[in-house]
Coordinates of C-alpha atoms and ligand atoms in Angstrom, one line a residue:
Chain A
M1 CA 27.9 37.7 -75.0
L2 CA 30.7 37.8 -77.6
S3 CA 33.5 40.3 -77.5
I4 CA 36.4 40.3 -80.0
S5 CA 39.1 42.9 -79.7
N6 CA 42.1 43.5 -81.9
L7 CA 42.0 40.1 -83.5
S8 CA 44.8 39.5 -86.0
I9 CA 45.4 36.3 -87.9
T10 CA 48.5 35.4 -89.9
F11 CA 48.8 32.4 -92.3
T12 CA 52.3 31.0 -92.8
Q13 CA 52.7 29.6 -96.3
Y14 CA 55.6 27.9 -98.0
N15 CA 56.4 28.6 -101.6
Q16 CA 57.5 25.3 -103.2
G17 CA 58.9 24.4 -99.8
L18 CA 61.6 27.0 -99.9
R19 CA 60.4 30.5 -99.1
R20 CA 58.2 31.2 -96.2
K21 CA 55.7 33.9 -96.4
H22 CA 53.3 35.4 -93.9
L23 CA 49.9 36.5 -95.0
H24 CA 48.1 39.0 -92.7
V25 CA 44.5 37.9 -93.4
I26 CA 42.9 39.6 -90.4
T27 CA 44.2 42.8 -88.9
D28 CA 43.0 44.4 -85.7
L29 CA 39.4 43.2 -86.0
S30 CA 37.0 44.2 -83.2
L31 CA 33.3 43.3 -82.8
D32 CA 30.8 42.7 -80.0
V33 CA 27.6 40.7 -80.2
Q34 CA 24.9 40.9 -77.5
A35 CA 22.2 38.4 -76.7
G36 CA 19.0 39.2 -78.7
E37 CA 20.6 41.1 -81.6
V38 CA 21.5 40.3 -85.2
V39 CA 24.9 41.6 -86.2
A40 CA 25.6 41.4 -89.9
V41 CA 29.2 41.1 -91.1
V42 CA 29.3 42.5 -94.6
G43 CA 32.2 42.5 -96.9
S44 CA 33.5 41.3 -100.3
S45 CA 35.1 37.9 -100.8
G46 CA 38.6 38.0 -99.3
S47 CA 37.6 40.6 -96.7
G48 CA 38.0 38.1 -93.9
K49 CA 34.4 37.7 -93.0
S50 CA 34.3 33.9 -93.3
L51 CA 37.6 33.6 -91.4
L52 CA 35.8 35.2 -88.5
A53 CA 33.3 32.3 -88.5
H54 CA 36.1 29.8 -88.8
T55 CA 37.8 31.4 -85.8
L56 CA 34.7 31.3 -83.6
L57 CA 34.1 27.7 -84.6
G58 CA 37.7 26.7 -83.9
I59 CA 38.2 25.5 -87.5
L60 CA 41.0 27.7 -88.7
P61 CA 43.7 25.8 -90.7
T62 CA 46.7 24.7 -88.7
N63 CA 49.1 27.2 -90.4
A64 CA 47.0 30.1 -88.9
E65 CA 48.2 32.0 -85.8
Y66 CA 46.1 34.6 -84.0
T67 CA 46.6 37.3 -81.5
G68 CA 44.0 39.5 -79.7
T69 CA 41.2 38.9 -77.3
L70 CA 38.2 36.7 -77.9
L71 CA 35.7 36.4 -75.0
F72 CA 32.6 34.4 -75.0
Q73 CA 30.3 34.9 -72.0
G74 CA 33.1 36.5 -70.2
Q75 CA 35.6 33.6 -70.7
P76 CA 38.5 33.5 -73.1
L77 CA 37.7 31.5 -76.2
T78 CA 40.6 29.1 -76.6
Q79 CA 40.9 26.5 -79.3
K80 CA 39.9 23.8 -76.8
R81 CA 36.9 25.7 -75.7
C82 CA 35.8 26.5 -79.3
E83 CA 35.9 22.7 -80.0
R84 CA 33.8 22.0 -76.9
L85 CA 31.3 24.7 -77.7
R86 CA 31.0 24.1 -81.4
G87 CA 27.5 22.7 -82.3
R88 CA 26.4 23.3 -78.7
A89 CA 26.7 26.9 -77.3
I90 CA 28.0 28.2 -80.7
A91 CA 26.2 26.9 -83.7
L92 CA 26.6 27.3 -87.5
V93 CA 23.8 27.6 -90.0
P94 CA 25.7 26.2 -92.9
Q95 CA 25.7 27.8 -96.4
S96 CA 24.3 24.9 -98.3
V97 CA 23.2 21.2 -98.0
A98 CA 26.7 20.3 -99.1
Y99 CA 27.5 20.6 -95.4
L100 CA 25.0 17.8 -94.5
D101 CA 25.8 14.1 -94.7
P102 CA 24.6 13.2 -98.2
L103 CA 23.8 9.6 -97.2
M104 CA 21.8 10.3 -94.1
K105 CA 18.1 11.3 -94.0
V106 CA 17.7 14.9 -92.9
G107 CA 15.4 14.1 -89.9
H108 CA 18.1 11.8 -88.5
Q109 CA 20.8 14.4 -89.0
V110 CA 18.9 17.1 -87.1
Q111 CA 18.1 14.6 -84.4
R112 CA 21.8 13.8 -84.0
V113 CA 22.6 17.4 -83.6
A114 CA 20.1 17.6 -80.8
Q115 CA 21.5 14.5 -79.1
L116 CA 25.0 16.0 -79.3
N117 CA 23.6 18.8 -77.1
G118 CA 22.8 16.3 -74.4
V119 CA 19.1 15.7 -75.3
S120 CA 17.9 12.1 -74.9
P121 CA 17.2 10.2 -78.1
A122 CA 13.4 10.3 -77.4
A123 CA 13.4 14.0 -76.6
A124 CA 15.6 14.7 -79.7
R125 CA 13.0 13.0 -81.9
T126 CA 10.2 15.1 -80.4
L127 CA 12.3 18.2 -80.7
T128 CA 13.1 17.5 -84.4
H129 CA 9.5 16.9 -85.0
Q130 CA 8.4 20.1 -83.4
T131 CA 11.1 22.1 -85.2
F132 CA 10.1 20.7 -88.6
Q133 CA 6.5 21.5 -87.8
R134 CA 7.4 25.1 -86.8
Y135 CA 9.2 25.5 -90.2
D136 CA 6.4 24.1 -92.2
L137 CA 8.3 21.0 -93.2
A138 CA 6.0 18.1 -93.8
T139 CA 6.7 15.0 -91.7
N140 CA 7.9 13.0 -94.7
T141 CA 10.6 15.7 -95.2
Q142 CA 12.4 14.0 -92.3
R143 CA 12.8 10.9 -94.5
R144 CA 14.4 12.8 -97.4
Y145 CA 18.1 12.9 -98.3
P146 CA 19.7 16.3 -98.7
F147 CA 19.7 16.1 -102.5
Q148 CA 15.9 15.7 -102.5
L149 CA 15.3 19.1 -100.9
S150 CA 14.2 22.2 -102.9
G151 CA 16.0 25.5 -102.2
G152 CA 13.5 26.7 -99.7
M153 CA 13.2 23.4 -97.9
A154 CA 16.9 23.2 -97.7
R155 CA 17.2 26.6 -96.0
R156 CA 14.6 25.5 -93.4
V157 CA 16.4 22.2 -92.7
L158 CA 19.6 24.0 -92.3
V159 CA 18.2 26.5 -89.8
S160 CA 16.7 23.6 -87.9
T161 CA 20.2 22.2 -87.3
A162 CA 21.0 25.4 -85.4
V163 CA 17.6 25.7 -83.7
V164 CA 17.7 22.3 -82.0
T165 CA 21.1 23.2 -80.4
Q166 CA 19.8 25.8 -77.9
A167 CA 23.0 27.6 -78.9
D168 CA 23.5 31.1 -77.4
L169 CA 25.4 32.3 -80.5
V170 CA 24.2 31.4 -84.0
I171 CA 26.5 32.1 -87.0
A172 CA 24.8 32.0 -90.5
D173 CA 27.4 32.0 -93.3
E174 CA 26.1 33.4 -96.7
P175 CA 22.6 32.0 -96.3
T176 CA 21.0 33.7 -99.3
P177 CA 23.1 33.9 -102.6
G178 CA 21.1 33.4 -105.7
L179 CA 17.9 32.4 -104.0
H180 CA 14.5 33.7 -105.0
P181 CA 13.5 36.8 -103.0
D182 CA 10.7 35.0 -101.2
V183 CA 13.1 32.3 -100.0
V184 CA 15.6 34.9 -99.0
R185 CA 13.0 36.8 -97.0
E186 CA 11.9 33.6 -95.2
A187 CA 15.5 32.5 -94.4
L188 CA 16.2 36.0 -92.9
T189 CA 13.0 36.0 -90.9
H190 CA 14.0 32.7 -89.3
L191 CA 17.3 34.3 -88.2
R192 CA 15.5 37.3 -86.8
E193 CA 13.3 35.0 -84.8
L194 CA 16.3 33.3 -83.3
A195 CA 17.5 36.7 -82.0
E196 CA 14.0 37.6 -80.7
A197 CA 14.2 34.4 -78.7
G198 CA 17.3 35.8 -77.0
R199 CA 20.1 34.3 -79.0
G200 CA 22.9 36.4 -80.5
V201 CA 23.1 36.0 -84.3
I202 CA 26.0 36.8 -86.6
L203 CA 24.9 37.0 -90.3
I204 CA 27.8 36.8 -92.6
T205 CA 27.0 38.0 -96.1
H206 CA 28.2 40.0 -99.1
D207 CA 24.7 41.2 -99.6
I208 CA 24.0 44.6 -97.8
E209 CA 20.4 44.6 -98.8
A210 CA 19.8 41.2 -97.2
A211 CA 21.6 42.3 -94.1
L212 CA 19.6 45.5 -93.8
Q213 CA 16.4 43.5 -93.8
I214 CA 17.1 42.0 -90.3
A215 CA 20.2 43.3 -88.7
D216 CA 20.4 45.7 -85.8
R217 CA 24.0 46.6 -86.6
I218 CA 26.2 46.1 -89.6
A219 CA 29.9 45.5 -89.3
V220 CA 31.6 46.3 -92.6
F221 CA 34.8 44.3 -93.3
Y222 CA 37.5 45.4 -95.7
A223 CA 40.9 43.8 -96.2
G224 CA 40.6 41.8 -93.0
T225 CA 39.5 44.5 -90.6
T226 CA 36.3 46.3 -89.4
V227 CA 36.2 49.7 -91.1
E228 CA 32.8 50.6 -89.7
I229 CA 30.2 49.3 -87.3
A230 CA 26.9 51.1 -88.0
A231 CA 23.3 50.9 -87.0
A232 CA 21.1 49.5 -89.9
Q233 CA 19.3 52.8 -90.2
D234 CA 22.5 54.7 -90.8
F235 CA 22.5 53.4 -94.4
S236 CA 19.3 54.8 -95.6
T237 CA 19.6 58.0 -93.7
G238 CA 23.0 58.9 -95.1
R239 CA 24.8 58.8 -91.8
L240 CA 27.6 56.4 -92.9
R241 CA 31.0 57.3 -91.5
H242 CA 33.6 55.4 -93.6
P243 CA 34.3 56.3 -97.3
Y244 CA 34.4 52.5 -98.2
T245 CA 30.9 51.9 -96.7
Q246 CA 29.6 55.0 -98.5
A247 CA 31.1 53.7 -101.8
L248 CA 29.6 50.2 -101.2
W249 CA 26.2 51.7 -100.5
R250 CA 26.3 53.9 -103.7
S251 CA 27.3 50.9 -105.9
L252 CA 24.0 49.1 -105.2
P253 CA 21.8 48.7 -108.3
K254 CA 19.0 50.7 -106.5
N255 CA 21.4 53.6 -105.8
D256 CA 24.1 54.9 -108.3
F257 CA 25.4 51.5 -109.4
I258 CA 28.8 53.1 -109.9
P259 CA 31.8 51.2 -108.6
L260 CA 34.8 52.5 -106.7
P261 CA 37.9 51.9 -108.8
G262 CA 40.7 49.6 -107.6
N263 CA 41.0 46.4 -105.7
Q264 CA 41.1 45.3 -102.1
P265 CA 44.8 45.0 -101.3
N266 CA 46.4 41.6 -101.3
P267 CA 47.3 40.2 -97.8
E268 CA 50.9 39.9 -99.0
Q269 CA 51.2 43.6 -99.9
L270 CA 49.0 45.5 -97.5
P271 CA 49.5 49.3 -97.8
E272 CA 51.2 51.3 -95.1
G273 CA 48.9 53.0 -92.6
C274 CA 45.2 52.9 -93.5
L275 CA 44.3 49.7 -95.4
F276 CA 42.0 51.7 -97.6
S277 CA 44.4 54.4 -98.4
D278 CA 45.2 53.2 -102.0
R279 CA 41.6 53.7 -103.0
C280 CA 40.3 56.3 -100.7
P281 CA 38.9 59.5 -102.3
W282 CA 39.8 61.4 -99.0
V283 CA 43.3 60.3 -98.6
T284 CA 45.9 62.7 -97.1
P285 CA 49.6 62.1 -96.2
E286 CA 48.6 61.5 -92.5
C287 CA 46.6 58.4 -93.6
T288 CA 49.6 56.4 -94.5
A289 CA 51.5 57.2 -91.3
N290 CA 49.7 54.8 -89.0
R291 CA 46.9 52.2 -89.0
P292 CA 43.9 54.2 -87.9
A293 CA 42.3 53.0 -84.7
L294 CA 38.6 52.2 -84.5
R295 CA 36.9 55.2 -82.8
Q296 CA 33.4 56.0 -81.8
I297 CA 31.3 58.6 -83.7
N298 CA 27.6 59.1 -83.5
N299 CA 26.9 55.8 -81.7
G300 CA 28.9 53.8 -84.3
W301 CA 32.5 52.9 -84.8
V302 CA 34.7 53.9 -87.7
R303 CA 38.4 53.3 -88.6
C304 CA 39.2 56.5 -90.4
I305 CA 41.1 59.6 -89.2
H306 CA 39.0 62.0 -91.3
A307 CA 35.5 60.7 -90.6
Chain B
M1 CA 21.0 36.4 -134.5
L2 CA 20.7 33.8 -131.8
N3 CA 17.4 32.0 -132.2
A4 CA 15.7 29.5 -130.0
E5 CA 12.6 28.0 -131.5
N6 CA 10.0 26.1 -129.6
L7 CA 12.3 24.5 -127.1
W8 CA 11.2 21.5 -125.0
F9 CA 13.4 19.8 -122.5
R10 CA 13.3 17.3 -119.6
Y11 CA 16.0 15.6 -117.7
G12 CA 14.5 12.1 -118.1
T13 CA 11.7 10.5 -120.1
H14 CA 9.6 10.0 -117.0
L15 CA 10.2 13.4 -115.5
P16 CA 8.1 16.5 -116.0
W17 CA 9.1 19.0 -118.7
T18 CA 11.5 21.6 -117.3
I19 CA 11.2 23.7 -120.4
Q20 CA 8.1 23.8 -122.5
E21 CA 7.6 25.6 -125.8
K22 CA 10.0 28.4 -125.1
S23 CA 11.2 30.6 -128.0
M24 CA 13.4 33.6 -128.0
A25 CA 15.6 35.7 -130.3
V26 CA 18.6 37.8 -129.4
A27 CA 20.1 40.1 -131.9
P28 CA 23.8 41.3 -131.8
G29 CA 24.1 44.0 -129.2
D30 CA 20.8 43.2 -127.5
V31 CA 20.7 43.1 -123.7
I32 CA 17.9 40.8 -122.5
G33 CA 17.1 39.9 -118.9
I34 CA 15.5 36.7 -117.8
M35 CA 13.7 36.6 -114.5
A36 CA 11.8 33.7 -113.0
P37 CA 11.2 32.0 -109.7
S38 CA 13.6 29.2 -108.9
G39 CA 12.4 26.0 -110.3
F40 CA 11.3 27.6 -113.6
G41 CA 14.3 26.2 -115.5
K42 CA 16.4 29.4 -115.9
T43 CA 19.7 27.5 -115.8
T44 CA 18.3 24.8 -118.0
L45 CA 17.3 27.4 -120.6
A46 CA 20.8 29.0 -120.4
K47 CA 22.4 25.6 -121.0
L48 CA 20.1 24.9 -124.0
L49 CA 20.9 28.3 -125.5
A50 CA 24.6 27.7 -125.2
G51 CA 24.4 24.2 -126.6
Y52 CA 25.4 22.5 -123.3
L53 CA 22.2 20.5 -123.5
N54 CA 20.2 19.3 -126.5
P55 CA 16.5 20.1 -126.6
A56 CA 14.0 17.2 -126.9
K57 CA 12.1 19.2 -129.4
G58 CA 12.9 22.5 -131.1
N59 CA 16.3 24.0 -132.0
V60 CA 18.8 26.7 -131.3
T61 CA 20.5 28.4 -134.2
L62 CA 23.1 31.1 -134.6
D63 CA 22.7 33.0 -137.9
D64 CA 20.4 30.2 -139.1
K65 CA 23.1 27.5 -138.6
P66 CA 23.4 25.1 -135.6
L67 CA 26.0 26.0 -132.9
P68 CA 29.5 24.7 -133.8
K69 CA 30.3 21.5 -131.9
R70 CA 34.1 21.4 -132.3
S71 CA 35.4 24.9 -132.7
Y72 CA 35.2 27.7 -130.1
N73 CA 31.6 28.2 -129.2
P74 CA 30.5 31.8 -130.0
V75 CA 27.8 31.4 -127.3
Q76 CA 29.5 31.5 -123.9
L77 CA 28.0 30.8 -120.5
V78 CA 29.2 32.2 -117.2
F79 CA 27.8 30.9 -113.9
Q80 CA 27.7 32.0 -110.3
N81 CA 30.7 29.9 -109.2
P82 CA 33.9 30.5 -111.2
E83 CA 35.5 27.4 -109.6
L84 CA 33.5 25.1 -111.9
A85 CA 34.8 26.8 -115.0
I86 CA 38.5 26.9 -114.2
N87 CA 41.2 24.4 -114.0
P88 CA 42.4 24.5 -110.4
R89 CA 45.9 23.3 -111.3
W90 CA 46.7 26.0 -113.8
R91 CA 48.2 29.4 -113.0
I92 CA 46.0 32.4 -113.9
D93 CA 48.1 33.4 -116.9
R94 CA 47.7 29.9 -118.4
I95 CA 43.9 30.0 -117.8
L96 CA 43.7 33.3 -119.5
R97 CA 45.9 32.3 -122.5
E98 CA 43.8 29.2 -123.2
G99 CA 41.7 29.6 -126.3
H100 CA 41.4 33.2 -127.4
P101 CA 43.4 35.4 -125.0
P102 CA 41.6 38.5 -123.7
L103 CA 42.8 42.0 -124.7
L104 CA 45.1 43.7 -122.2
R105 CA 42.8 46.6 -121.9
H106 CA 39.9 44.3 -120.9
L107 CA 42.1 42.9 -118.1
D108 CA 42.9 46.4 -116.9
A109 CA 39.2 47.4 -117.0
L110 CA 38.2 44.4 -114.9
G111 CA 40.9 45.4 -112.4
I112 CA 42.9 42.2 -113.0
S113 CA 46.3 43.0 -111.6
S114 CA 49.4 41.5 -113.2
S115 CA 50.4 40.1 -109.8
W116 CA 47.5 37.6 -110.0
L117 CA 48.9 36.0 -113.2
T118 CA 51.5 33.9 -111.4
R119 CA 49.0 32.6 -108.8
Y120 CA 46.8 29.6 -108.7
P121 CA 43.0 29.9 -108.5
H122 CA 42.9 29.0 -104.8
E123 CA 45.1 32.0 -104.1
L124 CA 42.5 34.4 -105.4
S125 CA 39.3 35.4 -103.7
G126 CA 35.9 34.5 -105.2
G127 CA 35.4 37.9 -106.7
E128 CA 38.9 38.0 -108.2
L129 CA 38.5 34.6 -109.8
Q130 CA 35.1 35.5 -111.2
R131 CA 36.7 38.4 -113.0
V132 CA 39.2 36.0 -114.5
A133 CA 36.4 33.7 -115.7
I134 CA 34.6 36.7 -117.3
A135 CA 37.8 38.1 -118.9
R136 CA 38.2 34.7 -120.6
V137 CA 34.9 35.0 -122.5
L138 CA 35.1 38.7 -123.4
N139 CA 37.2 38.1 -126.6
P140 CA 35.8 39.1 -130.0
Q141 CA 35.0 35.5 -130.9
T142 CA 32.3 35.5 -128.3
R143 CA 29.1 36.8 -130.1
Y144 CA 26.6 36.1 -127.3
L145 CA 27.2 35.9 -123.5
I146 CA 24.8 34.2 -121.2
A147 CA 25.3 35.4 -117.6
D148 CA 23.5 33.0 -115.2
E149 CA 23.5 34.7 -111.8
M150 CA 27.0 35.9 -112.8
T151 CA 27.4 38.3 -109.9
A152 CA 25.1 36.8 -107.3
M153 CA 28.0 35.9 -105.0
L154 CA 29.8 39.2 -105.2
D155 CA 29.6 42.4 -103.1
A156 CA 27.8 45.4 -104.6
N157 CA 31.0 47.2 -105.6
T158 CA 32.5 44.3 -107.5
Q159 CA 29.1 43.7 -109.1
A160 CA 28.8 47.2 -110.3
L161 CA 32.4 47.2 -111.6
I162 CA 31.9 43.9 -113.6
W163 CA 28.7 45.1 -115.2
Q164 CA 30.1 48.4 -116.2
V165 CA 32.9 46.7 -118.0
V166 CA 30.8 43.9 -119.5
L167 CA 28.1 46.4 -120.8
N168 CA 30.8 48.6 -122.4
I169 CA 32.6 45.7 -124.1
A170 CA 29.3 44.2 -125.3
R171 CA 28.4 47.6 -126.8
Q172 CA 31.8 47.9 -128.6
Q173 CA 31.8 44.4 -129.9
Q174 CA 28.1 44.2 -130.6
M175 CA 27.9 41.2 -128.4
G176 CA 24.4 40.0 -127.4
L177 CA 23.9 39.6 -123.6
I178 CA 21.4 37.4 -121.9
I179 CA 21.3 38.1 -118.2
I180 CA 19.7 35.7 -115.8
S181 CA 19.1 36.8 -112.3
H182 CA 16.8 36.6 -109.3
D183 CA 17.6 40.3 -108.6
A184 CA 14.9 42.5 -110.2
R185 CA 16.7 45.7 -109.3
L186 CA 19.8 44.6 -111.1
L187 CA 17.9 43.5 -114.2
N188 CA 16.1 46.8 -114.2
R189 CA 19.4 48.6 -114.2
L190 CA 21.0 46.5 -117.0
C191 CA 18.3 45.4 -119.4
P192 CA 15.9 47.4 -121.6
K193 CA 14.0 44.2 -122.2
C194 CA 13.2 41.6 -119.7
L195 CA 11.7 38.2 -120.3
D196 CA 9.5 36.7 -117.6
L197 CA 9.9 32.9 -118.0
T198 CA 6.3 32.3 -116.9
H199 CA 5.2 34.0 -120.1
T200 CA 7.0 34.0 -123.5
H201 CA 6.8 37.6 -124.4
P202 CA 9.4 40.2 -123.4
S203 CA 8.0 42.6 -120.8
E204 CA 9.2 45.5 -118.6
P205 CA 10.3 44.0 -115.3
N206 CA 7.4 44.3 -112.9
L207 CA 9.2 45.5 -109.8
D208 CA 6.1 45.6 -107.6
E209 CA 5.5 41.9 -108.1
M210 CA 9.1 40.8 -107.9
L211 CA 10.4 42.6 -104.9
P212 CA 10.2 41.8 -101.2
T213 CA 8.8 44.7 -99.2
Y214 CA 11.4 46.1 -96.9
Ligands
SF4_401 S1 42.1 57.1 -92.8 FE1 42.5 58.3 -94.6 S2 42.7 56.8 -96.2 FE2 41.8 55.8 -94.5 S3 39.7 55.9 -94.9 FE3 40.1 57.6 -93.7 S4 40.5 59.3 -95.1 FE4 40.6 57.4 -96.2

């Protein structure tokens, strides 16, 4: 359904109007998403995971330039096409109610999204009603304003905005930070259901444990690239391929809780060769010669020459 | 000793009580976790303990005296989002130099690189900025640190790094830590004592009750 290959994004910035600098925020990113599956994009802040969502929704800032191939349902995803598909074939489950119109009742907002998808006003009303019922939102919830929603209700309203679109690809951006475990589980279950209904779902998160609850595959981002794409079960069975993914897994509170020293490189000063080479416990001189390509090992993908 | 006695609080006279009859005591060097479902007033309690809010009844004292209102507050609060605590127009070095500048070795331990110092907050990632916000409060004048979902937005590796450093410094400086989180596994790692807000007595975190089944 969605196929991204060798996507690179550069931001051009001006320093006090005098010096121009180029920031390589995404380098050689590749990822496929099929209908009916949940692919989690996991990474730290600054790894480029949100920029991926912005690219697919056609909302990158104007100083961004990209190269590489983006195909959606076999057709190139140009800026124009992104804009046409946004909120229709490609929908976002926003991070928080801050994305909703604070002055409009939520029922009305969901209905508007449905109408934007070519549904008649009457049918949009029915659809909104059914969707709220399906998510256990009382009828009077429709008349509430965004600020009147509790954390759990807000998640259900936000997922409703994507459900009424009939979108083939649903992108959920950080849907769970700081929420109570029950609310997290519920929000994730709703995303899983969207995939079961035949949609493709991209779950963008920093939280591996949340991702593992529902994802079929996990794409691990580091410094603007995909270092590994693994099946969810590869994590608990110790079959991870990339040293960064292994370190990330070990640093969880339920595992060793020991961090890997160092920082993700700055986009202005990316290391030569492998982007992980300045922190990698396995580094050899060959690692800094070239950017390693993504290669297939054990039904997964890894960007490491020594994996 | 940071002491909260019989705290009551509500956001308006017609609204229900958010905090009712809560007491707790934290000694220097203590590490205490607070766990509760959302809506149980965890953040309100944090703000009461740091003196950001005044209780309707009850009081908060530090070594038997009220918290200072004018000088540096020895009870510091760090939230989930660093953006709220940081002046977006200042460069990082100015943000760090404000008040009591952190020790160089603390900056190193948190992985704060000298190249960040000349940047503005929007030029750092969320995880980098949160480390700056934390570095600011790790000075010896801070006697108690309240961490309200301090690492909830961060990846596992950054989370582990931050807690390793914060626990170390707290131990060295005999700083009391109050750690508020929805993550039972994290609290289990960090806190010998854990307070369940639905009760008032410290208890061992009950993992079976708190965790989703995977
Ligand atoms: S290519 Fe080399 S530096 Fe990069 S992850 Fe593999 S071993 Fe480490």
